[in-house]
Amino acid sequence: MKRRGRGMACMWYPIGFTVSANPSAAVVKIDEDGTATLLTGTVETGQGSLTVLAQIVAQELGIATDDVQVVSADTDATPMDTGAIASRTTYVTGNAARLAAEKAKEILFEVAAPMLGVKADQLEAKDHKIVVKGYPQRNVHIGDVASHARVVMGQPPIGSASFNPATVPLDPETGQGKPFGTYVYATQIAEVDVDDETGEVEVIRIVASHDCGTPINPMLVEGQVEGGISMGVGFALEEEILFDSQGRQINPNLTNYIIPTSLDMPEVEVDIVDNYDPTGPFGAKGVGEPTLVPTAAAIVNAIYNAVGVRITSLPATAEKVFAAIQAKRDAQPKQITA
Amino acid sequence: MDKKPTVAEKVSPLKTVQETPSVLREPVIAPLVTYPIEVVVPEVRQQTPAVGQRATRLDGHLHGLGQTRYIDDLSFPGMLYAKIKRAGVASARIKSIDTKEAEAMQGVMAVVTGKDVPCNSFGPSLKDQPVLAYERVFHAGDGVAAVAAVTEQIAAEALEKIKVDYEVLTPVLDPLESLKLETPGVHAPSANIYQSKIIKKGDIEKGFAASDHIIEGHFRTQMVEHVPLEPHATIAMWDPNGRVTIYSTLGRITLGRADVARTLGIPVSRIRIVATIVGGNFGGKNEITTEPVLALLSKKTGRPVKSVFTRPDEFIASTTRHPLIMDYKTGVTKDGKIQARKIRLVLDGGAYCSWSETTLGKACILSAGPYNIDNLYAEAYVVYTNKTMTGAMRGFGAPQVCFAYESHMDDIAALLNMDPLDIRLINVFSEGSLSPTGQTLQSVAIKESLLQAAKRFGWNGKGSADAGANLLAEENANTNMVRA
């Protein structure tokens, strides 16, 4: 019969490289119509990072996501970037993009200050305008300022910047030091059905509560969590590269190496923990990798909760779970009624 | 006896073709698409402030319309197709490589082997990986020769014509075997343990002495592939100025350019790498694979050269996730406070270092879990084996150690008859906690995430981790009832 179980797992995960420098640089150009272009050396690998970077630049300049064009991933045209690795894009490249946008904005403020008859530090960028703080009616459209900066002042609003997380090397004897700029935290709780006659495990539901600092784009955070969980389900229950006795892979194809399909996906409920990291762009940290970190552990704990067997090696295939249930049955002394 | 077909019979298939409606013989042409001048921009992309908006992706729009141009969709005049011959043996000495027959094939434009690579080694930390294996093979997926031909089929056929003579050696496959000093070195004279890490905090012996219970756990994880939808793909175009443009699925073009420059022995200024939209990375595309080979084939032929990994290539010739062997020992008080933890991790590093240094470091630092543990000793080793190389993969060792530390945590909860949520709440980090490396942690939200997940899930508390243990008692009871 099917036995229902539930299990939880929590985790912590760092953002960026372990101690070693992993800088990003960025260039932001503001055009005469009030839109902007971001140049970045990072690569969109499907996670939506370029949209997040556009949102960060847009936020700094007080414009909308759609107003930022992102040019990426060309070593001739874009500045240096350590790349789409180590859950670092939002935090490291995002910080570089924000700082570059801030520098371009400073030029706008210098130009706008005499236009509005105030000092540059009395200005803010908001809703496509350069506004005198506290006097929203005193404003100039950001496009007019950008145009004025070029045509009249001869000072095109362009900014460039770089960012590298602050770290301290680890002591080789004790491993003590500050290897990462910041960390994220998460908990996932899985509900599973285990068939005690076949060992088959079905993941019914996963609740995922993730901290990523400020979610720059909550929809993309949810997308990452859902994708990570699908990878975690495969890691927990199905996927394994097998070798023959001579060290050659025997299942290098998707017929015999099974990955989860949409039919294997549990119901996923994503919950984003309210948090803010002062070292991240607008308080953001990252979310890419951690999304799959606790999934397998939560599922295996749920199996334990369902049928009382501890699976100590992944993947928890039906054969392995069934063998563990059998072993437990065999070990149990049979009660004989009087 | 079979009758030889007459001339008329031989002609008939041609006649059939001629009679086939012309629409079936025309090349497939995609229907004309006229793009609207006014693009509808979703409101969410037009809102300020931008941060916090559920802004849709520009590339998502293209994906939805099937208009994304991946590398396999790109084509250049005169472009050739490259294929790489894989060793198929896990450990061997290459006695000879004969490419004459392949080179003589019609449609084959160039063949390269390891001896054509100016600097035949690369890697993100240790430069122990050859671009194409030469003299030695270290795992079955090693490339030994590459062919550029006018079609993919001819390139594949040419691979069959390349004869490699191997002296097959005994492979080292078990990481625990590899760890032993007497095991022959995979990369002799280098030791099989190629990186290690230790984290020491407090005094574990004192911690264990102050514990009411000591519990051990042993865990293992498997090797898995990234399985991106889009496999590794590259187009290299060498131009008459001695500059090469490489379209690549690399997730890290800056490092990739440096590696290509080093292997080709040319300045970085002669290399342009363009990463198109990549159909999934997950860590598997964080270092170069075929880029230098394609650059050499393009240089040799004066033509653009494309290669797209097949799914088997993706499995055997790209990096995979490190299998881990993990031993945990934890001392805990009767009310659930962890006093000491000792951990040993052995990582199967496969044939080459790749991103093992990072994986080892992160696995070791994270291995104790998000818990305040004053007395900790964690040691981690990564060893060579003659298996598929392991490298960067989403989580860098973290999913493996999380499986261990969180299974172990539930075992502790079961031993103490505590709820899994409670034992975690007692031990987790809080703002300002010191990490295992002594770092003061900020913006810590582990307690919040536990409580929010529990609330959302409807975790009703005070349950034992192994409620399923009752299963057998229950079954016995049922059996007894039937018997009675």
PDB file of C-alpha atoms in Angstrom, chain A residues 90-222:
ATOM      1  CA  THR A  90      22.457  39.196  -9.517  1.00  0.00           C
ATOM      2  CA  TYR A  91      24.857  39.980  -6.668  1.00  0.00           C
ATOM      3  CA  VAL A  92      28.192  40.627  -8.383  1.00  0.00           C
ATOM      4  CA  THR A  93      27.239  41.665 -11.933  1.00  0.00           C
ATOM      5  CA  GLY A  94      24.152  43.351 -10.458  1.00  0.00           C
ATOM      6  CA  ASN A  95      26.301  45.452  -8.139  1.00  0.00           C
ATOM      7  CA  ALA A  96      28.591  46.412 -11.047  1.00  0.00           C
ATOM      8  CA  ALA A  97      25.574  47.360 -13.190  1.00  0.00           C
ATOM      9  CA  ARG A  98      24.062  49.420 -10.385  1.00  0.00           C
ATOM     10  CA  LEU A  99      27.331  51.243  -9.755  1.00  0.00           C
ATOM     11  CA  ALA A 100      27.784  51.947 -13.483  1.00  0.00           C
ATOM     12  CA  ALA A 101      24.230  53.299 -13.677  1.00  0.00           C
ATOM     13  CA  GLU A 102      24.901  55.438 -10.610  1.00  0.00           C
ATOM     14  CA  LYS A 103      27.944  56.996 -12.285  1.00  0.00           C
ATOM     15  CA  ALA A 104      25.969  57.786 -15.435  1.00  0.00           C
ATOM     16  CA  LYS A 105      23.236  59.230 -13.229  1.00  0.00           C
ATOM     17  CA  GLU A 106      25.737  61.514 -11.484  1.00  0.00           C
ATOM     18  CA  ILE A 107      26.415  63.146 -14.856  1.00  0.00           C
ATOM     19  CA  LEU A 108      22.676  63.628 -15.339  1.00  0.00           C
ATOM     20  CA  PHE A 109      22.429  65.249 -11.899  1.00  0.00           C
ATOM     21  CA  GLU A 110      25.311  67.632 -12.633  1.00  0.00           C
ATOM     22  CA  VAL A 111      23.647  68.646 -15.853  1.00  0.00           C
ATOM     23  CA  ALA A 112      20.146  68.875 -14.376  1.00  0.00           C
ATOM     24  CA  ALA A 113      21.177  70.882 -11.307  1.00  0.00           C
ATOM     25  CA  PRO A 114      21.538  74.244 -13.121  1.00  0.00           C
ATOM     26  CA  MET A 115      18.442  73.424 -15.222  1.00  0.00           C
ATOM     27  CA  LEU A 116      16.425  73.164 -12.006  1.00  0.00           C
ATOM     28  CA  GLY A 117      18.356  75.778 -10.055  1.00  0.00           C
ATOM     29  CA  VAL A 118      19.449  73.421  -7.264  1.00  0.00           C
ATOM     30  CA  LYS A 119      22.552  71.486  -6.211  1.00  0.00           C
ATOM     31  CA  ALA A 120      23.198  68.018  -7.674  1.00  0.00           C
ATOM     32  CA  ASP A 121      22.793  66.345  -4.275  1.00  0.00           C
ATOM     33  CA  GLN A 122      19.236  67.638  -4.005  1.00  0.00           C
ATOM     34  CA  LEU A 123      18.146  65.544  -6.980  1.00  0.00           C
ATOM     35  CA  GLU A 124      16.743  62.073  -7.438  1.00  0.00           C
ATOM     36  CA  ALA A 125      15.777  59.980 -10.482  1.00  0.00           C
ATOM     37  CA  LYS A 126      12.185  58.833 -10.397  1.00  0.00           C
ATOM     38  CA  ASP A 127       9.457  57.907 -12.897  1.00  0.00           C
ATOM     39  CA  HIS A 128      11.542  58.907 -15.950  1.00  0.00           C
ATOM     40  CA  LYS A 129      12.340  62.294 -14.420  1.00  0.00           C
ATOM     41  CA  ILE A 130      15.107  64.040 -12.579  1.00  0.00           C
ATOM     42  CA  VAL A 131      13.256  65.460  -9.608  1.00  0.00           C
ATOM     43  CA  VAL A 132      14.130  67.895  -6.813  1.00  0.00           C
ATOM     44  CA  LYS A 133      13.800  65.854  -3.631  1.00  0.00           C
ATOM     45  CA  GLY A 134      10.644  66.806  -1.766  1.00  0.00           C
ATOM     46  CA  TYR A 135       9.396  68.976  -4.679  1.00  0.00           C
ATOM     47  CA  PRO A 136       8.045  66.493  -7.238  1.00  0.00           C
ATOM     48  CA  GLN A 137       6.583  69.264  -9.379  1.00  0.00           C
ATOM     49  CA  ARG A 138      10.107  70.600 -10.022  1.00  0.00           C
ATOM     50  CA  ASN A 139      11.438  68.099 -12.533  1.00  0.00           C
ATOM     51  CA  VAL A 140      12.918  67.555 -15.996  1.00  0.00           C
ATOM     52  CA  HIS A 141      12.390  64.486 -18.144  1.00  0.00           C
ATOM     53  CA  ILE A 142      15.443  62.237 -18.031  1.00  0.00           C
ATOM     54  CA  GLY A 143      15.594  62.250 -21.845  1.00  0.00           C
ATOM     55  CA  ASP A 144      15.765  66.049 -21.924  1.00  0.00           C
ATOM     56  CA  VAL A 145      18.606  65.971 -19.399  1.00  0.00           C
ATOM     57  CA  ALA A 146      20.464  63.293 -21.362  1.00  0.00           C
ATOM     58  CA  SER A 147      20.008  65.270 -24.573  1.00  0.00           C
ATOM     59  CA  HIS A 148      21.104  68.532 -22.870  1.00  0.00           C
ATOM     60  CA  ALA A 149      24.137  66.700 -21.467  1.00  0.00           C
ATOM     61  CA  ARG A 150      25.248  65.662 -24.944  1.00  0.00           C
ATOM     62  CA  VAL A 151      24.237  68.553 -27.137  1.00  0.00           C
ATOM     63  CA  VAL A 152      24.744  71.528 -24.834  1.00  0.00           C
ATOM     64  CA  MET A 153      27.223  70.408 -22.175  1.00  0.00           C
ATOM     65  CA  GLY A 154      29.220  68.022 -24.365  1.00  0.00           C
ATOM     66  CA  GLN A 155      29.158  65.458 -21.567  1.00  0.00           C
ATOM     67  CA  PRO A 156      27.488  62.206 -22.644  1.00  0.00           C
ATOM     68  CA  PRO A 157      26.013  60.371 -19.660  1.00  0.00           C
ATOM     69  CA  ILE A 158      28.027  57.173 -19.548  1.00  0.00           C
ATOM     70  CA  GLY A 159      29.203  55.300 -16.490  1.00  0.00           C
ATOM     71  CA  SER A 160      31.424  52.308 -15.951  1.00  0.00           C
ATOM     72  CA  ALA A 161      32.149  50.392 -12.760  1.00  0.00           C
ATOM     73  CA  SER A 162      33.228  47.070 -11.396  1.00  0.00           C
ATOM     74  CA  PHE A 163      32.508  44.989  -8.315  1.00  0.00           C
ATOM     75  CA  ASN A 164      34.265  42.148  -6.561  1.00  0.00           C
ATOM     76  CA  PRO A 165      32.955  40.559  -3.336  1.00  0.00           C
ATOM     77  CA  ALA A 166      35.025  41.299  -0.226  1.00  0.00           C
ATOM     78  CA  THR A 167      36.696  38.121   1.067  1.00  0.00           C
ATOM     79  CA  VAL A 168      39.507  37.086   3.423  1.00  0.00           C
ATOM     80  CA  PRO A 169      41.700  34.067   2.509  1.00  0.00           C
ATOM     81  CA  LEU A 170      41.280  30.887   4.557  1.00  0.00           C
ATOM     82  CA  ASP A 171      44.011  29.763   6.915  1.00  0.00           C
ATOM     83  CA  PRO A 172      45.452  26.575   5.361  1.00  0.00           C
ATOM     84  CA  GLU A 173      45.665  24.812   8.763  1.00  0.00           C
ATOM     85  CA  THR A 174      42.273  25.663  10.228  1.00  0.00           C
ATOM     86  CA  GLY A 175      40.247  26.872   7.266  1.00  0.00           C
ATOM     87  CA  GLN A 176      39.360  30.058   9.150  1.00  0.00           C
ATOM     88  CA  GLY A 177      38.599  33.196   7.133  1.00  0.00           C
ATOM     89  CA  LYS A 178      35.871  34.954   5.166  1.00  0.00           C
ATOM     90  CA  PRO A 179      35.473  32.993   1.943  1.00  0.00           C
ATOM     91  CA  PHE A 180      32.303  34.663   0.628  1.00  0.00           C
ATOM     92  CA  GLY A 181      30.591  38.038   0.514  1.00  0.00           C
ATOM     93  CA  THR A 182      27.219  36.714   1.605  1.00  0.00           C
ATOM     94  CA  TYR A 183      25.045  33.602   1.909  1.00  0.00           C
ATOM     95  CA  VAL A 184      21.429  32.652   1.244  1.00  0.00           C
ATOM     96  CA  TYR A 185      19.219  30.302   3.240  1.00  0.00           C
ATOM     97  CA  ALA A 186      16.318  28.007   2.398  1.00  0.00           C
ATOM     98  CA  THR A 187      14.018  25.266   3.601  1.00  0.00           C
ATOM     99  CA  GLN A 188      12.106  22.768   1.523  1.00  0.00           C
ATOM    100  CA  ILE A 189       9.465  20.369   2.833  1.00  0.00           C
ATOM    101  CA  ALA A 190       8.471  17.396   0.723  1.00  0.00           C
ATOM    102  CA  GLU A 191       5.414  15.200   0.865  1.00  0.00           C
ATOM    103  CA  VAL A 192       5.791  11.788  -0.747  1.00  0.00           C
ATOM    104  CA  ASP A 193       3.891   8.581  -1.294  1.00  0.00           C
ATOM    105  CA  VAL A 194       5.959   5.401  -0.977  1.00  0.00           C
ATOM    106  CA  ASP A 195       4.517   2.152  -2.273  1.00  0.00           C
ATOM    107  CA  ASP A 196       5.673  -0.417   0.289  1.00  0.00           C
ATOM    108  CA  GLU A 197       5.147  -3.275  -2.192  1.00  0.00           C
ATOM    109  CA  THR A 198       7.273  -1.820  -5.005  1.00  0.00           C
ATOM    110  CA  GLY A 199       9.425   0.818  -3.325  1.00  0.00           C
ATOM    111  CA  GLU A 200       8.237   3.418  -5.811  1.00  0.00           C
ATOM    112  CA  VAL A 201       8.351   6.981  -4.537  1.00  0.00           C
ATOM    113  CA  GLU A 202       6.078   9.698  -5.819  1.00  0.00           C
ATOM    114  CA  VAL A 203       6.742  13.262  -4.764  1.00  0.00           C
ATOM    115  CA  ILE A 204       3.352  14.856  -4.210  1.00  0.00           C
ATOM    116  CA  ARG A 205       4.169  18.346  -3.022  1.00  0.00           C
ATOM    117  CA  ILE A 206       7.150  20.519  -2.162  1.00  0.00           C
ATOM    118  CA  VAL A 207       6.948  23.741  -0.216  1.00  0.00           C
ATOM    119  CA  ALA A 208      10.056  25.819  -0.825  1.00  0.00           C
ATOM    120  CA  SER A 209      10.858  28.812   1.315  1.00  0.00           C
ATOM    121  CA  HIS A 210      13.888  30.659  -0.035  1.00  0.00           C
ATOM    122  CA  ASP A 211      15.838  33.704   1.052  1.00  0.00           C
ATOM    123  CA  CYS A 212      17.433  35.588  -1.845  1.00  0.00           C
ATOM    124  CA  GLY A 213      17.633  39.012  -0.237  1.00  0.00           C
ATOM    125  CA  THR A 214      15.409  41.402  -2.198  1.00  0.00           C
ATOM    126  CA  PRO A 215      13.717  39.492  -5.039  1.00  0.00           C
ATOM    127  CA  ILE A 216      14.529  41.793  -7.985  1.00  0.00           C
ATOM    128  CA  ASN A 217      11.995  39.828 -10.069  1.00  0.00           C
ATOM    129  CA  PRO A 218       9.799  37.477  -7.974  1.00  0.00           C
ATOM    130  CA  MET A 219       8.570  35.630 -11.069  1.00  0.00           C
ATOM    131  CA  LEU A 220      12.114  34.717 -12.091  1.00  0.00           C
ATOM    132  CA  VAL A 221      12.903  33.638  -8.511  1.00  0.00           C
ATOM    133  CA  GLU A 222       9.906  31.309  -8.653  1.00  0.00           C
TER     134      GLU A 222
END
